[in-house]
Tab-separated table of C-alpha atoms and ligand atoms in Angstrom:
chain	number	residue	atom	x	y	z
A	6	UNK	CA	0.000	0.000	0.000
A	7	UNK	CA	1.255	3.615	-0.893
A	8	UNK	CA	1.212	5.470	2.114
A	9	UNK	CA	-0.931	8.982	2.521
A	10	UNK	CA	0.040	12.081	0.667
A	11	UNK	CA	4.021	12.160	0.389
A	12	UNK	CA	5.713	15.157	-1.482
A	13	UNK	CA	6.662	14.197	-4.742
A	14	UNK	CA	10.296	13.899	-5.669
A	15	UNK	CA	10.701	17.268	-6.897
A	16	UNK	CA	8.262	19.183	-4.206
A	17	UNK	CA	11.528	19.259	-1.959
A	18	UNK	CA	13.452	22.378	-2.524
A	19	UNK	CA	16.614	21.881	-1.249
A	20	UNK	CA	18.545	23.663	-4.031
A	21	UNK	CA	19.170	26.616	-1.082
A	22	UNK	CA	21.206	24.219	1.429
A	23	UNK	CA	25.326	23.875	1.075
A	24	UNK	CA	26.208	19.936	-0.134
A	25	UNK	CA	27.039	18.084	2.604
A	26	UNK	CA	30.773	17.911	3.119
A	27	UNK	CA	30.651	14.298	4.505
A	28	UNK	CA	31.380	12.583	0.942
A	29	UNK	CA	35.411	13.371	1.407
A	30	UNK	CA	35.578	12.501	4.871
A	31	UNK	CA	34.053	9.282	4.836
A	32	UNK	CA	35.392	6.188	3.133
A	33	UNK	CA	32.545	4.482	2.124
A	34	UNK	CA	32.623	1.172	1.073
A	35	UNK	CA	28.529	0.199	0.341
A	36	UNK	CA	27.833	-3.484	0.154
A	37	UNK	CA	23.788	-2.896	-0.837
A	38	UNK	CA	21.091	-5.763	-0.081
A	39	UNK	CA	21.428	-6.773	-3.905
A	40	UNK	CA	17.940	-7.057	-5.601
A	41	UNK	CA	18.016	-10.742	-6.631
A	42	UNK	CA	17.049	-11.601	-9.764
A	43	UNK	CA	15.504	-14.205	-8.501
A	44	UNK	CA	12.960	-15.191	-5.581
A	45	UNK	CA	14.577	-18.704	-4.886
A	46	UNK	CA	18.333	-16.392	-4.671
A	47	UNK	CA	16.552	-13.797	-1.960
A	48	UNK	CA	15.264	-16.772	-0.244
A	49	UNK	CA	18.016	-18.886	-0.383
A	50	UNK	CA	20.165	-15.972	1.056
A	51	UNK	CA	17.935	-15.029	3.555
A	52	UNK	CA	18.533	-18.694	5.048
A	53	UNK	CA	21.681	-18.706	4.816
A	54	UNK	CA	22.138	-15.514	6.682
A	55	UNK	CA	19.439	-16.885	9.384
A	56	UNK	CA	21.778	-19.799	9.922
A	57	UNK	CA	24.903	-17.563	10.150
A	58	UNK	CA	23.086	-15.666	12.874
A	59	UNK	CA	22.261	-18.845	14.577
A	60	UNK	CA	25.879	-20.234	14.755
A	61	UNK	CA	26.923	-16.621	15.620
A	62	UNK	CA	24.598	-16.534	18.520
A	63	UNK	CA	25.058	-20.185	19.598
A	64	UNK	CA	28.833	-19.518	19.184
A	65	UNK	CA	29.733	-16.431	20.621
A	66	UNK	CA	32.085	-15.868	23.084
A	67	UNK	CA	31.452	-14.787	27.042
A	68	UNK	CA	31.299	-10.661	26.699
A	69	UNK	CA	29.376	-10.448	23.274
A	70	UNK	CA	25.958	-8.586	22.622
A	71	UNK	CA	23.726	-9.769	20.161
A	72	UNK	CA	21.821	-7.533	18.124
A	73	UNK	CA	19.146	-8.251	16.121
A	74	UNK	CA	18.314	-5.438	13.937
A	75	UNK	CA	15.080	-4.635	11.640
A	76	UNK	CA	13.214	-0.892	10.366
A	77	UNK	CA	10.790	-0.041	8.391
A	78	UNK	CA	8.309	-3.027	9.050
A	79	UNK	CA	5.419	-1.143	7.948
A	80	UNK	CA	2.542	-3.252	9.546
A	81	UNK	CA	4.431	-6.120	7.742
A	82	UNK	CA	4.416	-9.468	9.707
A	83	UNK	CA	6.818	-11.484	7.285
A	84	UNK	CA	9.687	-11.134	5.487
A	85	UNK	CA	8.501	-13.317	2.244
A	86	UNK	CA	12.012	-14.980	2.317
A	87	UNK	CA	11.829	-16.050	5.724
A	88	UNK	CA	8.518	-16.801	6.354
A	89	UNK	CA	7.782	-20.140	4.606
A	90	UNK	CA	6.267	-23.095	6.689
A	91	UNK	CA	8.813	-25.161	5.516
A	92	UNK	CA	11.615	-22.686	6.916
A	93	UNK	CA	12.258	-25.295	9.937
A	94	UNK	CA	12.458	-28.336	8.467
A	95	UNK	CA	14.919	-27.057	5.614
A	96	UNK	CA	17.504	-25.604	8.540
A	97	UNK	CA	16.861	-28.359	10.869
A	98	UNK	CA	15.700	-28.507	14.117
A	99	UNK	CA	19.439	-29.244	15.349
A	100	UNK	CA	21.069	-26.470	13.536
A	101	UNK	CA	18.437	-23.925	14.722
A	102	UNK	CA	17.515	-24.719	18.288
A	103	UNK	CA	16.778	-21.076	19.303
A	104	UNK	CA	14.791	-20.517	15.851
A	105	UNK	CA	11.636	-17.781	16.688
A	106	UNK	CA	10.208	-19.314	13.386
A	107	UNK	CA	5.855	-19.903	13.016
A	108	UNK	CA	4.065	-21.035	10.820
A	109	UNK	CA	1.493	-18.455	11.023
A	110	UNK	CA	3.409	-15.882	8.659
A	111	UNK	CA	4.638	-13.965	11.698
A	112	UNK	CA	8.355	-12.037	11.088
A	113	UNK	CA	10.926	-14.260	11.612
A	114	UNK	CA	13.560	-13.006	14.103
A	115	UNK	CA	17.242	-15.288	14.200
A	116	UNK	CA	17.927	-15.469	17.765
A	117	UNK	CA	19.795	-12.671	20.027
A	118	UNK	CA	19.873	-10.445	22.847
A	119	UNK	CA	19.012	-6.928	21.860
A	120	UNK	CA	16.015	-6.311	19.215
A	121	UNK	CA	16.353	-3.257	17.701
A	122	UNK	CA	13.716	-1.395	15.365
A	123	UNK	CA	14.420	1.696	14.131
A	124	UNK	CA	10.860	3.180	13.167
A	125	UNK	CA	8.050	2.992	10.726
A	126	UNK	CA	6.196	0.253	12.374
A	127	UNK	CA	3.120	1.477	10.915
A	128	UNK	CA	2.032	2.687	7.933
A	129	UNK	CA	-1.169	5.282	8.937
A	130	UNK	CA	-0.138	5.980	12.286
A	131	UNK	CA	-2.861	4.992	13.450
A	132	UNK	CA	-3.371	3.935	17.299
A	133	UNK	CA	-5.074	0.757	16.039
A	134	UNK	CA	-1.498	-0.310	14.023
A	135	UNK	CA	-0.033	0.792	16.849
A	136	UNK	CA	-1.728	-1.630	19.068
A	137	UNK	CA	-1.309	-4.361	16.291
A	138	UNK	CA	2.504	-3.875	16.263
A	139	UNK	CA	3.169	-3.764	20.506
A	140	UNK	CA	1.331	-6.981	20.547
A	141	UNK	CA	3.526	-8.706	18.158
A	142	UNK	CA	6.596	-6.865	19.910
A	143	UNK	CA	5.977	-7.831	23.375
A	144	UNK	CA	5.515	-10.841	22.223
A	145	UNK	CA	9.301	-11.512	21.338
A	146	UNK	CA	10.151	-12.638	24.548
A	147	UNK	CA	13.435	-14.566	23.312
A	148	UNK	CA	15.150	-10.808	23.491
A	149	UNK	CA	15.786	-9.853	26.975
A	150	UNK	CA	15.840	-6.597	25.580
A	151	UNK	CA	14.195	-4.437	23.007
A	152	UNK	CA	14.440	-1.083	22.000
A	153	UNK	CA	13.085	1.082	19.736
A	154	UNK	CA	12.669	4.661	18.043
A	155	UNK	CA	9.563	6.022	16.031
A	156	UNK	CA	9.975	6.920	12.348
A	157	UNK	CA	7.777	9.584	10.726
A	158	UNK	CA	4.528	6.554	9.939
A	159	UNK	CA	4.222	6.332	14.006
A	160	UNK	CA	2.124	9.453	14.245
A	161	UNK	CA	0.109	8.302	17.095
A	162	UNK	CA	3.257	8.943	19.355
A	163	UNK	CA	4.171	12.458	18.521
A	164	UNK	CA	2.083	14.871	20.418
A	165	UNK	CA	2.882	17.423	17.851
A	166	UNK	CA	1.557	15.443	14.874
A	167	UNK	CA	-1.483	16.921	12.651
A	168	UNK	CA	-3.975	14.847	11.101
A	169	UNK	CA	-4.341	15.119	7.657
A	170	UNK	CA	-7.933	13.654	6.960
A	171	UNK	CA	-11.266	13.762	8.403
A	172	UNK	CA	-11.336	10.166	8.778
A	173	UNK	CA	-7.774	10.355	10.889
A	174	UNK	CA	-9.082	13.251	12.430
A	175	UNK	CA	-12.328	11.012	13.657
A	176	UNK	CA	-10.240	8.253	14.359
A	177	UNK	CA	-8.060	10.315	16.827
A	178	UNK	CA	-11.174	11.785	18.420
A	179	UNK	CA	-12.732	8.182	18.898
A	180	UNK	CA	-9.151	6.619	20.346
A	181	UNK	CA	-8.824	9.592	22.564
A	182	UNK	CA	-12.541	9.268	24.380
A	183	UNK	CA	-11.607	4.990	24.187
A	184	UNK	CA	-8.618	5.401	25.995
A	185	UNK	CA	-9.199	8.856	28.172
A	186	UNK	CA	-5.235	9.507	29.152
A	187	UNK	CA	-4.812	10.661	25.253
A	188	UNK	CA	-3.439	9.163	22.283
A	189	UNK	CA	0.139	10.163	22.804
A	190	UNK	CA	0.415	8.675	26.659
A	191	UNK	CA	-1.543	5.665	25.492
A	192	UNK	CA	0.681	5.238	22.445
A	193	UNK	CA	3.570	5.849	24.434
A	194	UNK	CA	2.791	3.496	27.435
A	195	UNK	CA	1.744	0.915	24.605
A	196	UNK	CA	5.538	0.301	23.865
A	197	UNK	CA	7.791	1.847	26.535
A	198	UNK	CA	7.657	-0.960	29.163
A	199	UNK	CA	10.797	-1.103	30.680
A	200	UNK	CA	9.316	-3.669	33.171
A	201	UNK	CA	9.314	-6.419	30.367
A	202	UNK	CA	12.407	-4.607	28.521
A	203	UNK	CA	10.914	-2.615	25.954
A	204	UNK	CA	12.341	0.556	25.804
A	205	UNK	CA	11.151	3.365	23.229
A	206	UNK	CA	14.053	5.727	22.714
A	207	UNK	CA	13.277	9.086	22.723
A	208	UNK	CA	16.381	11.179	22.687
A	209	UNK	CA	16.956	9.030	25.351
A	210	UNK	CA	19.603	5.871	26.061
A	211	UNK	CA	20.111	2.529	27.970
A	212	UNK	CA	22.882	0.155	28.625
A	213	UNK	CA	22.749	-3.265	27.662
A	214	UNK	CA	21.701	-5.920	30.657
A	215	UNK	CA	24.308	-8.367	28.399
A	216	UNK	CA	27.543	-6.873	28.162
A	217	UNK	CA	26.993	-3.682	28.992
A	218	UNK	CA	26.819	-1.701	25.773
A	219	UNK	CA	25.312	1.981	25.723
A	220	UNK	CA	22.481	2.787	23.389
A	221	UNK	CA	20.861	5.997	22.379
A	222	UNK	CA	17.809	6.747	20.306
A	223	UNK	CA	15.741	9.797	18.871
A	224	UNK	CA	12.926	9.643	16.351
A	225	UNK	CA	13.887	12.827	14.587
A	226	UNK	CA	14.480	13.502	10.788
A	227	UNK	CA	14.969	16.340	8.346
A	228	UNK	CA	11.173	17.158	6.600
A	229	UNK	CA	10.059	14.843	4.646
A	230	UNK	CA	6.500	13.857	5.315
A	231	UNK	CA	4.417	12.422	8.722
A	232	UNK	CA	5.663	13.059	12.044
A	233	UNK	CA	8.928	13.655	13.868
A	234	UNK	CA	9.762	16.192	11.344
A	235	UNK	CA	12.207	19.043	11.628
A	236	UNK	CA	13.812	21.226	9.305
A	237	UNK	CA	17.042	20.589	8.297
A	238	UNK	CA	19.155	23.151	10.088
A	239	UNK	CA	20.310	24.024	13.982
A	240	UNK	CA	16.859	22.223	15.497
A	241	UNK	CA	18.101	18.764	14.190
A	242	UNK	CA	21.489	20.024	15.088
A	243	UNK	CA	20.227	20.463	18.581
A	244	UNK	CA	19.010	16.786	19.093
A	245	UNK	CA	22.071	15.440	17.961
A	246	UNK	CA	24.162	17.100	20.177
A	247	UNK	CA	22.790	15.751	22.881
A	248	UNK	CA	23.605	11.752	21.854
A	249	UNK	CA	26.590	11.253	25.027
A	250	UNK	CA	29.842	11.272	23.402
A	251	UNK	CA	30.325	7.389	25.249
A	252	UNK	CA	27.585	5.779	22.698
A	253	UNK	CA	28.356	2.308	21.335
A	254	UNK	CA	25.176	1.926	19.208
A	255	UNK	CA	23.323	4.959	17.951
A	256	UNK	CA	19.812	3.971	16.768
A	257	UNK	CA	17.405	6.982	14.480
A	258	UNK	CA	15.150	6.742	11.995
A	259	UNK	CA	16.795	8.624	9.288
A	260	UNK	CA	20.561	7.535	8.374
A	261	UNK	CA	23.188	10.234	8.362
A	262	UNK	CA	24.159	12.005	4.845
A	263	UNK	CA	26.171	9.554	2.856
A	264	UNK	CA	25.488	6.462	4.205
A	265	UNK	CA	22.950	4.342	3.643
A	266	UNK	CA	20.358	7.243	2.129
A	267	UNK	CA	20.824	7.544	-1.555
A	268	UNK	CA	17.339	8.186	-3.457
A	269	UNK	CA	18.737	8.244	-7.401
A	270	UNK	CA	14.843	9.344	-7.958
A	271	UNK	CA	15.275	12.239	-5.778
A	272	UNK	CA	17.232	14.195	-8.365
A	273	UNK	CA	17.658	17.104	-6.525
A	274	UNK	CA	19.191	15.881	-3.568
A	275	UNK	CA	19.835	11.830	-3.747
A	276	UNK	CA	21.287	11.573	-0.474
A	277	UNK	CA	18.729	12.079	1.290
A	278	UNK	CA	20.283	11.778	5.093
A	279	UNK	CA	20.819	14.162	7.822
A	280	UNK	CA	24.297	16.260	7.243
A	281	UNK	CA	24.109	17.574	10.803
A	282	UNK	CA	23.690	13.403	12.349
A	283	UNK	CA	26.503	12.711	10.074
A	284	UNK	CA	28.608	15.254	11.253
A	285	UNK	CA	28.480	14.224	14.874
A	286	UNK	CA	28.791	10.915	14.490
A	287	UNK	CA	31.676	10.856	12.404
A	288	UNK	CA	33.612	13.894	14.651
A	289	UNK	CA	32.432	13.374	17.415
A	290	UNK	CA	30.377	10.378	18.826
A	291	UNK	CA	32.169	8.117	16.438
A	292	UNK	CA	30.022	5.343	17.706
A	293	UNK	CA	31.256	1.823	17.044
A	294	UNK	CA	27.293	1.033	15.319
A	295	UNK	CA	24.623	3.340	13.796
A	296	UNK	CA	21.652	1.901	13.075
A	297	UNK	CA	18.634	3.247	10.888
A	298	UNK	CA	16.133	2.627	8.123
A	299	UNK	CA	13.882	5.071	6.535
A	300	UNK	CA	15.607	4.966	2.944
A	301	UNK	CA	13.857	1.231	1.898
A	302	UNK	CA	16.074	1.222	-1.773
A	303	UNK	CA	19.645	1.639	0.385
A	304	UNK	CA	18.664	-1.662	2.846
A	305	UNK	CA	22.676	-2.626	4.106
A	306	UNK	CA	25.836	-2.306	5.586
A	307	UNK	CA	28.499	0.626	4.943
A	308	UNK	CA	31.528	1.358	6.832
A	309	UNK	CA	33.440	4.748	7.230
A	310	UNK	CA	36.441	5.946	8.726
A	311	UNK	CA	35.847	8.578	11.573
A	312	UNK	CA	37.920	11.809	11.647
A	313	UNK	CA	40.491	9.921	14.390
A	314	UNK	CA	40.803	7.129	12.791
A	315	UNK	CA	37.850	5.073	14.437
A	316	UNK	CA	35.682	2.738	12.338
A	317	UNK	CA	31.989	2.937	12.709
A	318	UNK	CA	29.392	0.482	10.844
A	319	UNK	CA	26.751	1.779	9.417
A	320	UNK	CA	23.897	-0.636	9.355
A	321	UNK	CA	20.468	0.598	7.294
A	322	UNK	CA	17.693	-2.489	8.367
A	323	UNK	CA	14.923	-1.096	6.555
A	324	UNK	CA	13.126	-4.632	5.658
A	325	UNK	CA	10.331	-3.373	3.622
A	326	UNK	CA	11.469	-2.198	-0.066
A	327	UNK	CA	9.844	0.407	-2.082
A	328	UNK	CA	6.489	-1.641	-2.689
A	329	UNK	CA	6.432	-1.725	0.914
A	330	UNK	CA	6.951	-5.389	0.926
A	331	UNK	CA	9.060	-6.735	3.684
A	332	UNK	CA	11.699	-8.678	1.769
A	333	UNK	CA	15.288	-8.115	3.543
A	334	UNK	CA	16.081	-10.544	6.132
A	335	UNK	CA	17.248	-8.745	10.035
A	336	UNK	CA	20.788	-7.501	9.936
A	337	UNK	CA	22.644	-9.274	13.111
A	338	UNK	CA	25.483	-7.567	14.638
A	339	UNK	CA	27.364	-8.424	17.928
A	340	UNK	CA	29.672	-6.184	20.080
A	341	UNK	CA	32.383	-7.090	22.618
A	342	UNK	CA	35.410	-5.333	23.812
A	343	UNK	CA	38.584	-5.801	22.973
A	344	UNK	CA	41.682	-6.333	25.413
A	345	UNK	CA	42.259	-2.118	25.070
A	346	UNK	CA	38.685	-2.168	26.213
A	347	UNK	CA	36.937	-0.668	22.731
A	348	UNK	CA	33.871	-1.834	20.915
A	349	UNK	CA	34.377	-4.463	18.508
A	350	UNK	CA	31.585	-5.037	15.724
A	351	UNK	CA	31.047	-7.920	13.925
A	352	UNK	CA	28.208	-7.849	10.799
A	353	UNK	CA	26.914	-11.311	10.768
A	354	UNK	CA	26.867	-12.365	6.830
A	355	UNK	CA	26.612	-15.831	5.211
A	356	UNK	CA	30.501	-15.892	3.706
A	357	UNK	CA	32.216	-16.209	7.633
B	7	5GP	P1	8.852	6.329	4.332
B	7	5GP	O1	7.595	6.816	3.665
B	7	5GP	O2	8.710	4.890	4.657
B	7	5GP	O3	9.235	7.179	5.479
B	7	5GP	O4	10.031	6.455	3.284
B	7	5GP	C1	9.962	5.644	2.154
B	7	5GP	C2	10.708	6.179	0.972
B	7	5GP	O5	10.557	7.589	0.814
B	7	5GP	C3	12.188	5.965	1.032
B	7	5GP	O6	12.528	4.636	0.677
B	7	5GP	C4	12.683	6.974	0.023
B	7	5GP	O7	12.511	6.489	-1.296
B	7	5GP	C5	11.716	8.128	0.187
B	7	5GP	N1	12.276	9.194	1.013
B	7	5GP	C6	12.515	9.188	2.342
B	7	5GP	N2	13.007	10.361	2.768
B	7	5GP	C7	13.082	11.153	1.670
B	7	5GP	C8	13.505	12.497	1.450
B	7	5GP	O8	13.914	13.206	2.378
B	7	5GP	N3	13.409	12.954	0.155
B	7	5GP	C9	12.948	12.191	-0.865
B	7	5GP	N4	12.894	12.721	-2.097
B	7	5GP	N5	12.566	10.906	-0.688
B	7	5GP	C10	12.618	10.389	0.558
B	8	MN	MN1	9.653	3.489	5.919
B	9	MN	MN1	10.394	6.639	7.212
C-alpha cells in the first residue's frame, strides 16, 4: 500500500542548502542488499544468513551482545524470504535450536539479545497499528531486551503530529474518548515498558543488561513527510548534540548524509540523510554502530572511517522495499570489547 500524501520527488526544494561535506571525509565502502534476480536467490540468502546468525549466537564468546536489527516493518508481519512453513524443516531442528520461526506468517527473528527497530512500524499511524505492532513486539520474549525509536509513519506517538484527513481526524477523536489519558500517553505506554524490557528511545539511552553496551535513540528527521519532522538546520542540530559522546550503538530513523540514504529518484538531492547526524557521528560520537532505516532502496551495511581514525558500521535495516513489501532478512550484529577495552563489531553475513 502507498502510504498517505508524500511530497513528490521534486516538491523538496533543497537547491538553497550547502552539499554536505561528509562525501570526502568518509570512506565508504557500500555493500547494498542486492535485488536478486531471482525469488529462490533472496530466499536462499535469507537462510543462509538466518543460519549464520544462529551459529553466531550459539557460538559467541562470554562478553558479546547480540543484536538483532530490523526498520521499516510497515505493519508487515513477514519477510517473504523467511517466512515459509517449511523454513524449519529445511535448517533443521538441530542447527536452529533457538529458531523464533511460526508457521502463522509472523516475522521471523534469528535469535539474540538486543532487538532493535528503528521506526516505521506502521504505515497510517494509526493507534489501532499501533496496538497491532506492541502486541507482536511484546511478544518476542526470546530478546531480553528491546528497543526502539519512532519513524515519521508512528504518528500516534508524537504529540505534535497533525492529522491530515477527516477520517484520521475522527479516528483520533474516537481513540482519545476509548482510551481517556490521550493518544500520545496511550501510544507511548503501549511500547515503553521497561518492566518487560521494551524501551522506546526518545532522545533518550540505555545500557545493555548483556555486556553492557550503551544505546541511544531519537525519532527525529529532516522534513520529509508524517511526524517527527524538523527542518534541516540548527533544530536537528540540537538533538544530535545531545547523543553522550560514550555511545556504542546509535539507533534513528533517518541515516546520516552519505550512508545508507541515496534516493537516485530524488534528483535534486539523492542523499537524502541528515548532514548535521553525520557530522556528529563521524567527529564526534564516532560510535562503534549506527543503526537506521527510513531509505527502503539503500537496505545494508556501509563502513566509514571517523575523523580519528575510528571505524563505525553503518547498518540501514529497513526490511520493507519500495512496494512496501518486507523482503530483507534482520541484519545481526554483535559487540564485545577488545583487550584495550573498545567496541568491537562484527556484521553477521553468510561468507564467515
Ligand atoms: P517512508 O515513507 O517509509 O518514510 O520512506 C519511504 C521512501 O521515501 C524511502 O525509501 C525513500 O525512497 C523516500 N524518502 C525518504 N526520505 C526522503 C527524502 O527526504 N526525500 C525524498 N525525495 N525521498 C525520501
Ligand atoms: Mn519506511
Ligand atoms: Mn520513514
Amino acid at each position: 500500500m502507498q502510504p498517505l500524501n508524500k511530497p513528490a520527488d521534486d516538491d523538496l526544494d533543497f537547491s538553497s542548502l550547502p552539499p554536505g561535506p561528509f562525501a570526502t571525509v568518509a570512506e565508504m565502502h557500500m555493500s547494498r542488499t542486492p535485488s536478486p534476480a531471482r525469488e529462490g536467490d533472496a530466499e536462499r540468502r535469507a537462510q543462509g544468513l538466518y543460519a549464520a546468525a544462529v551459529r553466531a549466537y550459539e557460538t559467541a564468546p562470554a562478553g558479546t551482545c547480540t543484536f538483532v536489527c530490523i526498520s521499516d516493518t510497515h505493519c508487515k508481519r513477514t519477510c517473504h524470504h523467511l517466512a515459509s512453513t517449511t523454513f524449519g524443516s529445511r535448517l533443521g531442528r538441530a542447527e536452529c535450536p533457538t529458531r523464533t520461526v511460526s508457521a502463522d506468517g509472523e516475522l521471523t527473528l534469528p535469535p539474540g539479545d538486543v532487538l532493535l527497530h528503528a521506526g516505521d512500524f506502521c504505515t497510517h499511524g494509526t493507534l489501532a497499528e499501533l496496538e497491532s505492532f506492541a502486541a507482536w513486539w511484546h511478544s518476542q520474549t526470546a530478546f531480553c531486551q528491546r528497543l526502539l525509536v519512532p519513524g515519521n509513519h508512528d504518528c500516534a506517538l508524537d504529540a505534535q503530529y497533525e492529522r491530515e484527513t477527516t477520517e484520521e481526524k475522527e479516528e483520533l477523536a474516537s481513540s482519545e474518548r476509548l482510551h481517556g489519558c490521550g493518544v500520545h500517553h496511550h501510544a507511548l505506554s503501549l511500547l515503553h515498558r521497561p518492566y518487560i524490557g521494551s524501551f522506546l528511545l526518545f532522545d533518550s539511552g540505555v545500557t545493555t543488561t548483556v555486556a553492557g553496551f550503551t544505546v541511544w535513540g531519537s525519532p527525529w528527521q529532516p522534513a520529509f513527510w508524517g511526524a517527527f519532522n524538523l527542518p534541516r538546520g540548527p533544530q536537528l542540530a540540537a538533538k544530535w548534540a545531545a547523543i553522550p559522546g560514550d555511545t556504542h550503538v546509535v539507533v534513528t530513523h533517518t541515516p546520516p548524509e552519505g550512508q545508507g540514504d541515496y534516493v537516485p529518484r530524488s534528483r535534486a538531492r539523492p542523499h537524502v540523510g541528515c548532514e548535521a547526524l553525520a557530522r556528529e557521528l563521524l567527529h564526534r560520537v564516532q560510535p562503534a554502530v549506527s543503526v537506521f532505516g527510513h531509505v527502503h532502496e539503500a537496505a545494508g551495511v556501509s563502513v566509514a572511517r571517523c575523523g580519528s581514525g575510528r571505524t563505525t558500521v553503518f547498518v540501514n535495516a529497513a526490511s520493507c522495499d519500495t512496494h512496501y513489501d518486507a523482503v530483507n532478512p534482520p541484519i545481526v550484529f554483535q559487540l564485545r570489547r577488545s583487550a584495550e577495552g573498545e567496541a568491537v563489531v562484527r556484521v553477521v553475513g553468510t561468507d564467515e
